[in-house]
């Protein structure tokens, strides 16, 4: 963030606009007298377009911090704090206290405080000004979130709790969030916690972990008697303290714990598609991805190489591509968007349409259900049945003898800089499917690896990309292998998937798109 002084006009913010402008901010005009609050004899606080402008004209006569405690011993007397970074403000008997997230490096913010004197006669106006500041700071986001926070003590090589106490907890406290802290004790513990959780007692359930804990939390909520209501009521978020941190990359745009904490404080409630996986007699919910073939092998069969870090995944993919490994299967799809050109247009339309969250969910809203006496018990019925039933009439099972990779994504980023699903949207009622033949030549194989990070993957001719609402996959000619659901290993058996539009709830920065680069740029132009 640019903290340059403003020389000519102190009401022009020295920051770039938010990457996802919000309607209530776009309508704001140039600040008027009502936007400015006098703080002491020489300082003022002004609500600018996107920032709080702190002006201290008496600074030149002092060789210490300003009366507002913000400006150091240097030449500038004006400072801008983006509204996005404002955590809280309140008026006491003698002063206004403003807490904000101050960048200390490109990937770290720390809580800082401005204390400005306010004379008694100005208190009524100051009360109104503080409320306007908080309105501008939070916009569509809920203030004082009630957070059930789960920490995986083994996450981040055992550093998750340390990161929470150092990077996350101070930001939540400064924003006046209520936090109920709990450590998970064993694998599957978060499922039990979420299943028993009173969804009305919290606004957010946060996982200080990698992507495994959000998967458990979502499936725990899915086991509740009122599963549909719970999944709509409480937002599931990730505070990145693991290896992949895909949920945070997609919704918060970062794997920095402190920046993610700020994003959650300011997060906008967003419906999220969830995917039902049926396998044998089991039903599992997936929020991230499903994989069979090279990607599943490269992820799950290289656990012994974790010391390589993220390079182990690249190594696993490269070895299998070079060997031209194939994974024969029978495959049936319910295709919704068939070509890459149609995927681009589908994405462009989603960028241009912003509507109420309940318009992005299947079924009635919570209020409509209550008004009509409907219950939202259990999970939604399966439109396409289970893997044990006959295929839907409009599905055809096709042999795929040379499958190299079957990768189905509900989010765009799978890890840092790994964006194989640039057409993915949070709640369009579709999964994004990538299939690649296993017998492609080595040049094309290398293009696949580099293309995911460079943004050219989508346009490769040998990458088949479609949007689907359901599928069935039956592995053949293998006694054992790897199936990955949200990075977790599943039995090597046939399975079926279908998407439920807006069944889940998360917090995001924009309220309607992921933070990943899309097949169409955020200004509506086709990405290249």
Coordinates of C-alpha atoms in Angstrom, one line a residue, residues 76-437:
X76 CA 4.9 14.7 5.7
X77 CA 1.9 15.9 7.7
X78 CA -0.8 13.9 5.9
X79 CA -1.3 10.2 6.1
X80 CA -4.0 7.9 4.5
X81 CA -5.2 4.7 6.1
X82 CA -7.4 2.6 3.7
X83 CA -10.9 2.0 5.1
X84 CA -10.2 -1.8 4.5
X85 CA -7.5 -1.6 7.2
X86 CA -9.6 0.1 9.8
X87 CA -10.4 -2.4 12.5
X88 CA -12.4 -0.4 15.1
X89 CA -13.0 3.1 16.4
X90 CA -14.6 4.3 19.6
X91 CA -15.0 7.5 21.6
X92 CA -14.1 7.8 25.2
X93 CA -14.4 10.7 27.6
X94 CA -11.4 12.6 26.2
X95 CA -10.4 11.0 22.9
X96 CA -11.2 8.9 19.8
X97 CA -9.2 5.7 19.5
X98 CA -8.8 4.1 16.1
X99 CA -7.3 0.7 15.7
X100 CA -6.1 -0.3 12.2
X101 CA -3.9 -2.9 10.5
X102 CA -0.6 -1.3 9.6
X103 CA 1.6 -3.0 7.0
X104 CA 5.0 -3.8 8.3
X105 CA 6.1 -5.8 5.2
X106 CA 4.4 -6.8 2.0
X107 CA 2.8 -9.9 3.7
X108 CA 2.4 -8.8 7.3
X109 CA 0.1 -6.4 9.1
X110 CA 0.2 -5.5 12.8
X111 CA -2.3 -3.7 14.9
X112 CA -1.6 0.0 15.5
X113 CA -3.6 2.7 17.3
X114 CA -4.4 6.4 16.7
X115 CA -5.5 8.4 19.8
X116 CA -6.9 11.8 19.0
X117 CA -8.2 14.3 21.6
X118 CA -11.8 15.4 21.2
X119 CA -13.2 18.3 23.2
X120 CA -16.4 17.7 25.2
X121 CA -18.6 20.1 23.1
X122 CA -17.7 18.0 20.0
X123 CA -18.8 14.7 21.4
X124 CA -22.2 14.5 19.7
X125 CA -20.6 15.1 16.4
X126 CA -17.7 12.7 17.2
X127 CA -20.2 9.9 18.0
X128 CA -21.8 10.4 14.6
X129 CA -18.4 10.6 12.8
X130 CA -17.2 7.4 14.4
X131 CA -20.3 5.6 13.2
X132 CA -19.8 6.9 9.7
X133 CA -16.2 5.7 9.8
X134 CA -17.2 2.2 10.8
X135 CA -19.8 2.2 8.1
X136 CA -17.2 3.0 5.5
X137 CA -14.7 0.6 7.1
X138 CA -17.1 -2.4 7.1
X139 CA -19.6 -1.7 4.3
X140 CA -21.4 -5.0 3.5
X141 CA -19.3 -6.9 6.1
X142 CA -20.6 -7.8 9.5
X143 CA -18.9 -6.1 12.5
X144 CA -17.9 -7.9 15.7
X145 CA -18.1 -11.4 14.2
X146 CA -18.6 -14.3 16.6
X147 CA -15.9 -16.8 15.7
X148 CA -15.5 -20.5 16.7
X149 CA -11.8 -21.0 16.1
X150 CA -10.2 -24.4 15.6
X151 CA -6.5 -24.8 15.6
X152 CA -4.7 -27.9 14.3
X153 CA -1.7 -28.0 16.7
X154 CA 0.1 -30.1 14.1
X155 CA -0.5 -27.7 11.2
X156 CA 2.3 -25.6 9.8
X157 CA 4.9 -28.1 11.1
X158 CA 3.6 -27.5 14.6
X159 CA 3.6 -23.7 14.4
X160 CA -0.1 -23.1 13.8
X161 CA -0.8 -22.0 17.4
X162 CA 2.2 -19.8 17.5
X163 CA 1.1 -18.1 14.3
X164 CA -2.4 -17.7 15.7
X165 CA -1.2 -16.0 18.9
X166 CA 1.3 -13.7 17.0
X167 CA -0.5 -12.8 13.8
X168 CA -4.2 -13.5 14.1
X169 CA -5.5 -13.1 17.6
X170 CA -4.4 -9.4 18.0
X171 CA -6.3 -8.5 14.8
X172 CA -9.5 -10.3 15.9
X173 CA -9.2 -8.6 19.3
X174 CA -8.7 -5.1 17.8
X175 CA -11.8 -5.7 15.6
X176 CA -13.8 -6.6 18.7
X177 CA -14.5 -10.1 17.4
X178 CA -15.7 -12.7 20.0
X179 CA -13.5 -15.8 19.7
X180 CA -14.1 -19.3 21.2
X181 CA -10.7 -21.0 20.8
X182 CA -10.3 -24.8 20.7
X183 CA -7.5 -27.2 19.6
X184 CA -8.3 -30.3 17.6
X185 CA -6.9 -33.5 19.2
X186 CA -7.0 -36.0 16.4
X187 CA -8.0 -36.6 12.8
X188 CA -11.8 -36.2 12.4
X189 CA -12.1 -34.2 15.6
X190 CA -13.3 -31.1 13.7
X191 CA -16.1 -33.2 12.2
X192 CA -17.4 -34.0 15.7
X193 CA -17.0 -30.4 16.8
X194 CA -18.9 -29.0 13.8
X195 CA -21.6 -31.6 14.1
X196 CA -22.4 -30.7 17.7
X197 CA -21.9 -26.9 17.2
X198 CA -24.8 -24.5 17.9
X199 CA -24.8 -22.7 14.5
X200 CA -26.8 -19.8 16.0
X201 CA -24.1 -19.1 18.5
X202 CA -21.5 -18.2 15.9
X203 CA -21.2 -16.3 12.7
X204 CA -18.0 -18.0 11.6
X205 CA -16.1 -21.2 12.1
X206 CA -12.5 -20.7 11.4
X207 CA -9.8 -23.3 10.8
X208 CA -6.2 -22.4 11.6
X209 CA -4.8 -25.2 9.4
X210 CA -4.3 -26.4 5.9
X211 CA -7.2 -27.5 3.7
X212 CA -7.9 -30.7 5.7
X213 CA -9.7 -28.9 8.6
X214 CA -12.2 -26.9 6.4
X215 CA -13.0 -30.3 4.7
X216 CA -13.8 -31.8 8.1
X217 CA -15.8 -28.8 9.3
X218 CA -18.0 -28.8 6.2
X219 CA -18.7 -32.5 6.6
X220 CA -19.4 -32.1 10.2
X221 CA -22.0 -29.4 9.5
X222 CA -23.4 -31.7 6.8
X223 CA -24.0 -34.3 9.5
X224 CA -26.2 -32.0 11.6
X225 CA -29.9 -32.7 11.7
X226 CA -30.6 -29.3 10.2
X227 CA -27.6 -29.5 7.9
X228 CA -28.9 -27.2 5.1
X229 CA -29.7 -24.5 7.6
X230 CA -26.4 -24.8 9.4
X231 CA -24.4 -24.7 6.2
X232 CA -26.2 -21.5 5.1
X233 CA -26.0 -19.9 8.6
X234 CA -22.4 -20.2 9.6
X235 CA -19.5 -19.2 7.3
X236 CA -16.5 -21.6 7.1
X237 CA -13.1 -19.8 6.7
X238 CA -9.5 -20.7 6.7
X239 CA -6.6 -19.0 8.5
X240 CA -3.7 -20.3 6.5
X241 CA -1.4 -22.4 8.8
X242 CA -0.9 -25.5 6.6
X243 CA 0.8 -26.5 3.4
X244 CA -1.6 -25.9 0.5
X245 CA -3.9 -23.2 2.0
X246 CA -6.1 -23.3 -1.1
X247 CA -9.2 -22.0 0.5
X248 CA -7.4 -18.9 1.8
X249 CA -5.8 -18.2 -1.6
X250 CA -9.2 -18.3 -3.3
X251 CA -11.2 -16.3 -0.7
X252 CA -8.5 -14.1 1.0
X253 CA -6.0 -13.9 -1.8
X254 CA -3.1 -14.7 0.5
X255 CA -1.4 -17.4 2.6
X256 CA -0.3 -14.8 5.2
X257 CA -2.0 -15.4 8.5
X258 CA -2.2 -11.7 9.4
X259 CA -3.6 -10.7 6.0
X260 CA -6.0 -13.5 6.0
X261 CA -7.2 -12.5 9.5
X262 CA -7.8 -9.0 8.2
X263 CA -9.7 -10.4 5.2
X264 CA -11.9 -12.4 7.5
X265 CA -12.7 -9.4 9.7
X266 CA -13.7 -7.6 6.5
X267 CA -15.1 -10.7 4.7
X268 CA -18.5 -10.6 2.9
X269 CA -20.8 -13.5 3.4
X270 CA -20.8 -15.5 0.1
X271 CA -22.7 -18.7 -1.0
X272 CA -20.4 -21.5 -2.0
X273 CA -21.3 -24.5 -4.2
X274 CA -20.6 -27.8 -2.5
X275 CA -20.3 -31.2 -4.1
X276 CA -21.8 -34.5 -2.9
X277 CA -19.5 -37.5 -3.5
X278 CA -21.2 -40.9 -3.2
X279 CA -19.0 -44.0 -3.0
X280 CA -20.2 -47.3 -1.7
X281 CA -22.7 -46.4 0.9
X282 CA -21.0 -43.2 1.9
X283 CA -21.8 -39.6 1.1
X284 CA -19.1 -36.9 1.5
X285 CA -19.1 -33.2 0.8
X286 CA -16.3 -31.6 -1.2
X287 CA -15.5 -27.9 -1.3
X288 CA -12.2 -27.8 -3.3
X289 CA -11.5 -30.6 -5.8
X290 CA -11.6 -34.2 -6.8
X291 CA -8.9 -35.9 -8.8
X292 CA -8.1 -39.3 -10.4
X293 CA -4.9 -40.0 -12.3
X294 CA -1.7 -37.9 -12.4
X295 CA -2.8 -35.2 -10.0
X296 CA -4.1 -37.6 -7.3
X297 CA -0.9 -39.7 -7.6
X298 CA 1.4 -36.7 -7.5
X299 CA -0.3 -35.4 -4.4
X300 CA -1.0 -38.6 -2.3
X301 CA 1.8 -40.9 -3.5
X302 CA 4.5 -38.4 -2.6
X303 CA 3.7 -38.0 1.1
X304 CA 7.1 -39.4 1.9
X305 CA 8.7 -36.5 0.1
X306 CA 7.1 -33.7 2.1
X307 CA 10.6 -32.5 3.0
X308 CA 10.7 -31.2 -0.6
X309 CA 7.9 -28.7 0.2
X310 CA 5.7 -27.7 -2.8
X311 CA 8.3 -29.1 -5.2
X312 CA 7.2 -32.6 -4.3
X313 CA 4.0 -32.1 -6.2
X314 CA 5.7 -30.8 -9.3
X315 CA 8.2 -33.7 -9.1
X316 CA 5.3 -36.2 -8.9
X317 CA 3.5 -34.7 -11.9
X318 CA 6.6 -34.5 -14.0
X319 CA 7.6 -38.1 -13.4
X320 CA 4.2 -39.4 -14.4
X321 CA 3.8 -37.2 -17.4
X322 CA 7.2 -38.2 -18.7
X323 CA 6.3 -41.9 -18.3
X324 CA 3.0 -41.3 -20.2
X325 CA 1.1 -43.0 -17.4
X326 CA -2.5 -43.7 -18.2
X327 CA -5.5 -44.5 -15.9
X328 CA -8.2 -46.4 -17.8
X329 CA -11.7 -45.7 -16.7
X330 CA -15.4 -45.4 -17.7
X331 CA -16.7 -41.9 -17.5
X332 CA -20.1 -40.3 -17.6
X333 CA -20.7 -36.5 -17.5
X334 CA -23.6 -34.0 -17.2
X335 CA -22.2 -31.2 -19.2
X336 CA -23.5 -27.6 -18.7
X337 CA -20.9 -25.5 -20.6
X338 CA -19.2 -27.4 -23.3
X339 CA -16.5 -25.2 -24.9
X340 CA -13.8 -22.9 -23.7
X341 CA -15.4 -20.0 -25.6
X342 CA -18.7 -20.6 -23.7
X343 CA -16.8 -20.9 -20.4
X344 CA -15.3 -17.4 -21.0
X345 CA -18.7 -15.9 -21.8
X346 CA -20.2 -17.7 -18.7
X347 CA -17.5 -16.1 -16.6
X348 CA -17.9 -12.7 -18.1
X349 CA -21.6 -12.7 -17.4
X350 CA -20.9 -13.6 -13.8
X351 CA -18.6 -10.6 -13.4
X352 CA -21.3 -8.2 -14.7
X353 CA -24.1 -9.5 -12.5
X354 CA -24.1 -8.8 -8.7
X355 CA -27.2 -9.9 -6.8
X356 CA -28.3 -10.9 -3.4
X357 CA -26.7 -14.0 -1.9
X358 CA -29.9 -16.0 -1.8
X359 CA -30.2 -15.7 -5.6
X360 CA -27.1 -17.9 -5.8
X361 CA -28.5 -20.8 -3.8
X362 CA -30.8 -23.7 -4.8
X363 CA -34.1 -23.8 -2.8
X364 CA -35.7 -21.2 -0.6
X365 CA -33.9 -18.6 1.6
X366 CA -33.8 -19.1 5.3
X367 CA -36.5 -16.4 5.7
X368 CA -38.7 -17.9 3.0
X369 CA -38.4 -21.4 4.5
X370 CA -39.4 -20.0 7.9
X371 CA -42.3 -18.0 6.4
X372 CA -43.6 -21.0 4.5
X373 CA -43.1 -23.5 7.4
X374 CA -40.5 -25.5 5.5
X375 CA -37.6 -27.1 7.3
X376 CA -34.1 -27.3 6.0
X377 CA -33.3 -30.6 7.6
X378 CA -30.6 -32.9 6.4
X379 CA -28.7 -32.5 3.1
X380 CA -30.4 -31.8 -0.3
X381 CA -31.8 -34.8 -2.1
X382 CA -29.5 -36.1 -4.9
X383 CA -30.9 -35.2 -8.3
X384 CA -28.8 -37.8 -10.1
X385 CA -28.9 -40.6 -7.5
X386 CA -25.9 -42.4 -6.1
X387 CA -23.1 -44.3 -7.7
X388 CA -25.0 -47.6 -6.8
X389 CA -28.0 -46.6 -8.9
X390 CA -28.6 -46.7 -12.6
X391 CA -27.2 -43.7 -14.6
X392 CA -29.6 -40.8 -15.3
X393 CA -31.2 -41.3 -18.7
X394 CA -29.4 -38.4 -20.3
X395 CA -25.9 -39.6 -19.2
X396 CA -23.8 -42.0 -21.3
X397 CA -21.0 -44.0 -19.9
X398 CA -18.0 -43.7 -22.2
X399 CA -14.7 -45.8 -22.1
X400 CA -11.7 -43.6 -21.6
X401 CA -8.7 -45.9 -22.1
X402 CA -6.0 -43.3 -22.2
X403 CA -7.0 -40.9 -19.4
X404 CA -3.9 -39.2 -17.9
X405 CA -5.6 -36.7 -15.7
X406 CA -9.2 -36.2 -14.4
X407 CA -9.3 -33.1 -12.2
X408 CA -12.5 -31.5 -11.1
X409 CA -12.4 -28.1 -9.3
X410 CA -14.9 -26.1 -7.3
X411 CA -12.3 -23.4 -6.6
X412 CA -9.6 -21.8 -8.9
X413 CA -6.4 -21.9 -6.9
X414 CA -5.2 -25.4 -5.7
X415 CA -2.2 -23.8 -4.0
X416 CA 0.0 -20.7 -4.3
X417 CA 0.4 -19.8 -8.0
X418 CA -1.4 -23.0 -9.0
X419 CA -4.5 -21.9 -10.8
X420 CA -5.8 -24.8 -13.0
X421 CA -9.4 -23.7 -12.9
X422 CA -9.5 -20.0 -14.0
X423 CA -13.1 -20.3 -15.0
X424 CA -14.3 -21.4 -11.5
X425 CA -16.9 -19.3 -9.7
X426 CA -18.1 -19.7 -6.1
X427 CA -21.8 -20.3 -6.8
X428 CA -22.6 -20.9 -10.5
X429 CA -23.9 -24.4 -9.8
X430 CA -21.1 -26.0 -11.8
X431 CA -17.8 -27.8 -11.3
X432 CA -14.9 -27.1 -13.6
X433 CA -13.5 -30.2 -15.2
X434 CA -10.1 -30.7 -16.8
X435 CA -9.2 -33.9 -18.6
X436 CA -5.9 -34.6 -20.3
X437 CA -4.8 -37.7 -22.2

